[in-house]
XYZ file of C-alpha atoms in Angstrom:
411
model
C 28.523 25.744 3.829
C 24.906 26.713 4.470
C 21.926 26.318 2.159
C 19.643 29.260 1.494
C 17.034 27.339 -0.503
C 15.342 23.995 -0.011
C 16.202 22.849 -3.550
C 19.911 23.347 -2.843
C 19.712 21.261 0.315
C 17.710 18.489 -1.358
C 20.053 18.313 -4.343
C 23.051 18.055 -2.045
C 21.518 15.325 0.111
C 20.362 13.253 -2.857
C 23.904 13.262 -4.230
C 24.900 11.116 -1.262
C 22.651 8.129 -1.908
C 24.942 5.441 -0.477
C 28.597 4.775 0.136
C 27.935 1.194 1.310
C 29.612 1.992 4.617
C 29.402 -0.686 7.337
C 26.205 -0.614 9.363
C 28.190 -0.615 12.616
C 29.679 2.739 11.662
C 26.259 4.426 11.603
C 25.307 2.657 14.820
C 28.365 4.211 16.496
C 27.508 7.628 15.058
C 23.999 7.448 16.508
C 25.480 6.327 19.832
C 27.658 9.461 19.822
C 24.465 11.509 19.408
C 22.997 9.797 22.454
C 20.840 7.320 20.525
C 17.944 9.786 20.065
C 15.977 7.124 18.166
C 15.471 5.284 21.451
C 13.602 8.255 22.917
C 10.578 7.365 20.746
C 7.973 4.614 20.831
C 9.093 2.992 17.580
C 7.193 0.499 15.442
C 9.769 -0.991 13.050
C 8.386 -2.449 9.797
C 10.217 -4.824 7.430
C 9.063 -7.000 4.535
C 9.476 -7.657 0.837
C 6.169 -6.095 -0.188
C 3.483 -4.113 1.597
C 5.665 -2.140 4.023
C 4.510 1.295 2.874
C 0.834 0.346 2.856
C 1.034 -1.261 6.289
C 2.894 1.736 7.734
C 0.224 4.072 6.344
C -2.677 2.003 7.680
C -1.123 1.880 11.163
C -0.379 5.606 11.064
C -3.877 6.593 9.958
C -5.535 4.399 12.583
C -3.359 5.815 15.367
C -4.011 9.341 14.082
C -7.768 8.661 14.123
C -7.346 7.551 17.759
C -5.901 10.966 18.525
C -2.162 10.318 18.428
C 0.614 12.264 16.709
C 2.470 9.789 14.519
C 5.753 10.274 12.704
C 6.748 8.052 9.775
C 9.957 7.445 7.856
C 9.704 5.706 4.482
C 11.607 5.319 1.226
C 11.895 5.857 -1.630
C 9.926 9.067 -1.917
C 6.840 9.373 -4.072
C 6.583 12.999 -5.176
C 9.270 14.844 -3.233
C 12.144 13.863 -0.968
C 10.236 15.581 1.835
C 7.541 12.905 1.854
C 10.030 10.454 3.356
C 9.560 12.179 6.730
C 5.950 12.797 7.750
C 3.724 13.496 10.726
C 0.125 12.295 10.449
C 0.599 12.023 6.691
C 1.940 15.566 6.239
C 5.426 16.026 4.795
C 8.095 17.691 6.881
C 7.831 21.382 5.986
C 10.561 22.951 3.865
C 11.747 25.379 6.532
C 12.143 22.700 9.200
C 14.051 20.460 6.797
C 16.301 23.321 5.681
C 16.973 24.456 9.250
C 17.960 20.979 10.433
C 20.190 20.354 7.406
C 22.009 23.642 7.999
C 22.406 22.927 11.711
C 23.677 19.406 11.037
C 25.719 20.163 7.901
C 29.159 20.067 9.522
C 28.239 16.874 11.371
C 26.976 15.231 8.173
C 30.150 16.122 6.271
C 32.538 15.154 9.063
C 30.914 11.731 9.415
C 30.390 11.209 5.664
C 26.754 10.223 6.082
C 24.732 8.803 3.202
C 21.409 10.289 2.127
C 19.381 7.760 4.093
C 21.533 8.203 7.189
C 21.058 11.968 6.984
C 17.317 11.479 6.624
C 17.342 9.345 9.756
C 19.109 12.013 11.803
C 16.804 14.718 10.413
C 13.831 12.545 11.340
C 15.025 12.243 14.943
C 15.539 15.995 15.283
C 12.200 16.855 13.686
C 10.093 14.320 15.576
C 11.667 15.343 18.900
C 10.935 19.000 18.144
C 7.348 18.166 17.196
C 6.714 15.877 20.156
C 5.307 12.840 18.349
C 3.609 10.031 20.286
C 4.692 7.171 18.014
C 7.285 6.711 15.263
C 6.880 4.134 12.499
C 10.039 3.463 10.500
C 10.095 1.465 7.289
C 13.139 -0.690 6.544
C 14.865 0.274 3.293
C 16.247 -3.178 2.459
C 16.501 -6.340 4.487
C 16.591 -5.452 8.145
C 19.683 -6.667 9.911
C 22.061 -4.180 8.254
C 19.550 -1.488 7.273
C 20.223 2.011 8.592
C 16.890 2.040 10.443
C 18.036 -0.910 12.539
C 20.014 1.349 14.867
C 16.903 1.279 17.048
C 17.799 -0.668 20.189
C 14.431 -0.902 21.905
C 11.510 -0.886 19.451
C 8.018 -0.875 20.879
C 7.322 -3.711 18.481
C 8.610 -5.104 15.187
C 6.507 -5.966 12.132
C 7.400 -8.295 9.245
C 4.815 -7.946 6.475
C 5.910 -10.461 3.832
C 8.887 -12.564 2.751
C 9.451 -12.719 -1.014
C 11.867 -12.687 -3.922
C 13.629 -9.326 -3.935
C 17.176 -8.091 -3.243
C 18.231 -11.757 -3.158
C 21.731 -10.872 -4.347
C 22.179 -8.799 -1.201
C 20.022 -10.774 1.244
C 20.521 -14.383 0.188
C 19.399 -16.769 -2.541
C 16.668 -18.524 -0.542
C 13.545 -17.250 1.176
C 14.851 -18.611 4.498
C 17.979 -16.453 4.141
C 15.861 -13.426 3.231
C 13.704 -14.108 6.298
C 16.786 -14.279 8.508
C 17.974 -10.883 7.295
C 14.565 -9.335 7.941
C 14.500 -10.935 11.398
C 17.421 -8.662 12.236
C 14.872 -6.074 13.403
C 13.663 -8.392 16.199
C 15.019 -7.204 19.549
C 14.974 -8.690 23.039
C 11.545 -8.832 24.720
C 9.951 -6.745 21.955
C 6.724 -8.161 20.430
C 6.793 -9.235 16.780
C 3.744 -9.070 14.503
C 3.844 -10.844 11.125
C 1.673 -11.263 8.061
C 0.796 -14.403 6.112
C 4.183 -16.095 6.222
C 4.586 -19.869 6.206
C 7.032 -22.723 5.657
C 10.751 -22.194 6.092
C 10.565 -18.398 6.494
C 7.996 -18.755 9.313
C 10.217 -21.262 11.099
C 13.138 -18.821 10.888
C 11.014 -16.036 12.374
C 9.700 -18.293 15.137
C 13.233 -19.334 16.087
C 14.500 -15.739 16.130
C 11.534 -14.524 18.178
C 12.107 -17.315 20.685
C 15.840 -16.563 20.841
C 15.057 -12.940 21.703
C 12.296 -13.889 24.144
C 9.934 -11.840 21.980
C 6.193 -12.633 21.860
C 5.124 -13.525 18.305
C 1.720 -12.610 16.867
C 0.554 -13.657 13.410
C -2.262 -12.145 11.407
C -5.579 -13.977 11.796
C -7.684 -15.093 8.839
C -9.616 -12.335 7.110
C -12.623 -12.788 4.843
C -13.140 -10.671 1.756
C -16.710 -9.457 1.321
C -16.195 -7.476 -1.869
C -13.520 -5.196 -3.311
C -12.401 -2.918 -0.498
C -14.362 -4.533 2.341
C -13.569 -7.458 4.628
C -14.145 -9.125 7.981
C -11.321 -9.318 10.516
C -11.788 -10.794 13.972
C -15.587 -10.664 13.535
C -15.615 -6.964 12.649
C -16.470 -5.375 9.305
C -13.893 -2.968 7.810
C -13.565 -0.966 4.609
C -10.562 0.439 2.754
C -10.221 2.719 -0.254
C -7.873 0.396 -2.151
C -9.594 -2.219 -4.298
C -6.667 -4.621 -4.768
C -7.087 -7.810 -2.737
C -3.519 -7.743 -1.434
C -4.319 -4.582 0.513
C -6.792 -6.580 2.609
C -3.785 -8.452 3.969
C -1.886 -5.263 4.781
C -4.929 -3.649 6.376
C -5.554 -6.764 8.498
C -1.932 -6.753 9.604
C -2.271 -3.111 10.647
C -5.350 -4.047 12.672
C -3.376 -6.827 14.362
C -0.675 -4.303 15.285
C -3.342 -2.086 16.839
C -4.694 -5.059 18.804
C -1.208 -5.796 20.156
C -0.692 -2.142 21.124
C -4.032 -2.262 22.937
C -3.040 -5.448 24.785
C 0.211 -3.743 25.828
C -1.747 -0.827 27.265
C -0.044 1.577 24.860
C -3.167 3.145 23.333
C -6.677 4.250 24.176
C -8.872 2.148 21.904
C -12.097 3.140 20.174
C -13.443 0.784 17.496
C -15.353 3.448 15.546
C -12.178 5.575 15.286
C -10.174 2.532 14.205
C -12.672 1.835 11.434
C -12.697 5.479 10.345
C -8.894 5.679 10.263
C -8.672 2.561 8.126
C -11.572 3.551 5.872
C -9.962 6.878 4.928
C -6.373 5.625 4.616
C -4.594 5.463 1.265
C -1.001 4.594 0.403
C -0.200 6.156 -2.958
C 1.352 4.134 -5.739
C -0.226 0.764 -4.948
C -2.991 -0.073 -7.420
C -3.902 3.599 -7.251
C -6.393 4.980 -9.764
C -5.357 8.507 -10.731
C -7.343 8.989 -13.935
C -10.566 7.804 -15.577
C -10.404 8.645 -19.281
C -8.675 6.302 -19.807
C -8.675 4.431 -16.509
C -5.132 5.073 -15.289
C -3.632 2.826 -12.626
C -0.176 3.142 -11.086
C 1.359 0.286 -9.143
C 4.825 -0.100 -7.660
C 5.184 -3.760 -8.612
C 8.976 -4.066 -8.541
C 9.462 -7.774 -7.824
C 7.842 -11.121 -8.640
C 5.334 -11.058 -5.778
C 4.378 -7.501 -6.692
C 3.811 -8.514 -10.319
C 1.638 -11.450 -9.254
C -0.447 -9.201 -7.001
C -0.873 -6.621 -9.764
C -1.943 -9.282 -12.275
C -4.495 -10.615 -9.796
C -5.820 -7.109 -9.168
C -6.283 -6.447 -12.885
C -8.236 -9.639 -13.560
C -11.690 -8.296 -12.570
C -11.394 -5.263 -14.868
C -13.214 -6.048 -18.127
C -11.142 -3.579 -20.158
C -8.440 -3.847 -22.772
C -5.241 -2.952 -20.914
C -1.851 -1.533 -21.841
C 0.922 -2.045 -19.302
C 3.794 0.453 -19.423
C 6.724 -1.061 -17.547
C 10.173 0.144 -16.501
C 12.574 -1.213 -13.899
C 16.064 -1.092 -12.485
C 18.535 -3.525 -14.001
C 19.305 -5.110 -10.634
C 15.712 -6.348 -10.405
C 14.505 -9.665 -11.826
C 12.544 -7.863 -14.531
C 12.584 -10.853 -16.898
C 10.583 -12.936 -14.423
C 8.268 -10.002 -13.759
C 7.575 -9.512 -17.461
C 6.855 -13.216 -17.826
C 4.373 -12.979 -14.951
C 2.636 -9.900 -16.386
C 2.053 -11.487 -19.797
C -1.642 -12.101 -20.173
C -2.529 -9.258 -17.828
C -2.395 -6.770 -20.706
C -0.323 -5.632 -23.697
C 3.144 -4.860 -22.327
C 5.154 -1.855 -23.502
C 8.612 -0.967 -22.222
C 10.140 2.430 -21.592
C 12.905 4.067 -19.591
C 13.339 6.763 -16.943
C 16.012 9.021 -15.505
C 18.141 6.695 -13.395
C 21.657 5.453 -14.061
C 20.630 1.953 -12.935
C 17.672 1.607 -15.307
C 17.424 -1.565 -17.392
C 18.037 -1.531 -21.154
C 14.396 -1.312 -22.165
C 15.027 -0.946 -25.895
C 17.163 -4.094 -25.976
C 14.721 -6.150 -23.909
C 11.778 -4.954 -26.010
C 13.543 -6.049 -29.207
C 14.430 -9.447 -27.727
C 10.875 -10.118 -26.579
C 9.000 -8.511 -29.457
C 7.466 -5.809 -27.251
C 6.663 -2.214 -28.127
C 9.220 0.321 -26.892
C 8.872 4.040 -26.191
C 11.721 6.404 -25.371
C 9.773 8.046 -22.545
C 6.658 7.336 -20.532
C 4.576 10.344 -21.584
C 5.059 9.524 -25.264
C 3.862 6.019 -24.442
C 0.870 7.308 -22.496
C -0.158 9.788 -25.221
C -0.033 7.080 -27.871
C -1.680 4.272 -25.948
C -4.550 6.294 -24.472
C -5.967 6.612 -27.992
C -6.692 2.889 -28.214
C -6.664 1.470 -24.674
C -9.455 2.204 -22.150
C -7.125 1.136 -19.313
C -3.444 1.995 -18.888
C -1.252 0.622 -16.108
C 2.036 2.269 -15.159
C 4.159 -0.148 -13.143
C 7.628 -1.243 -12.134
C 10.234 0.725 -10.225
C 9.013 3.161 -7.582
C 11.479 5.664 -9.025
C 9.722 5.240 -12.382
C 6.342 5.908 -10.772
C 7.702 9.004 -9.086
C 8.953 10.367 -12.415
C 5.671 9.605 -14.173
C 3.586 11.265 -11.454
C 5.673 14.441 -11.680
C 5.274 14.578 -15.467
C 1.583 13.658 -15.368
C 0.671 16.238 -12.746
C 2.288 19.043 -14.731
C -0.215 18.292 -17.445
C -3.126 17.210 -15.277
C -2.996 18.881 -11.822
C -4.595 16.780 -9.096
C -7.231 19.399 -8.422
C -8.030 19.880 -12.070
C -9.699 17.931 -14.864
C -7.888 14.908 -16.224
């Protein structure tokens, strides 16, 4: 079977989300292909929150320094194609379609999942395009994630350790940390964010076991929203949420380690420019002004806390439209978000979505059948609307919103 149109190929791939096959099986499949992932200089990024932002900051800084940087992330934001990018540009439709058609028989014969197919497509595309660096974002955990087929990463990054996927990763933060430490490989430097206590001890022990140098983010000082001092240098970022100062500082630490390894040509003004112009969509992102419209992928407790903190300085009456997957700890998230604004629940097109109507009735919250109905109603009385929860929910909202208000048009 061959696909003539990109939509056909994308539909087919997205029907194979996961078969929960053993990780070792995919590792053997990649070995049969000659382990093409090991032909790249790979920066492997894990963490509960902040992975996407950190990946983007690193990518934009390296791009500003003159390098060609490929990234793999998930889930997608606007289109499946934005999972695979070079210097922030999605893989083009023709390249994606060509690779899928060339690899179709291989994909079917080996019963690959969507994410596994994306990984193989990434390897083919980045090799064809001759990228200088590859930054791959862990989907979940680390130890058994499909991206962990990399045998010799240039360096590994652990952004945060928090409460998410605890059913799959373990019921304590130390167990979660151990799973994420699965990306640490022998003699490969490890760079970590603000992690302390038991999780830090786990990381230190794993780094030592692998004879891997460990670097932790230094203290950064906030100057004002979107500007900070790191290692005695002033930096600016577009994002105004304080938690992005952490992710930006971590990206800067990664760049410092790459410089110390002799892997990059370093120019401070280019580093500052790359960081200053970088933006990871969907994290405290303002996409409208009448009313002020903020979207934030807060999909776990730490994400909800960060969002609440980010909303505090805004002196506006806020409506929070929330939707999540039922496997998430949405009850704890809703409890955390109370006081940040008036919470309204809705649903979205996903078979794993939580029962919003039932939860709304139990908690005395307003419920809307769909997000655009909620937005149309609430914008009449609220000067600030926040769309948050599942990243899949954000993706659906953005698609619906942009049909009505194109990005290059008036909102």
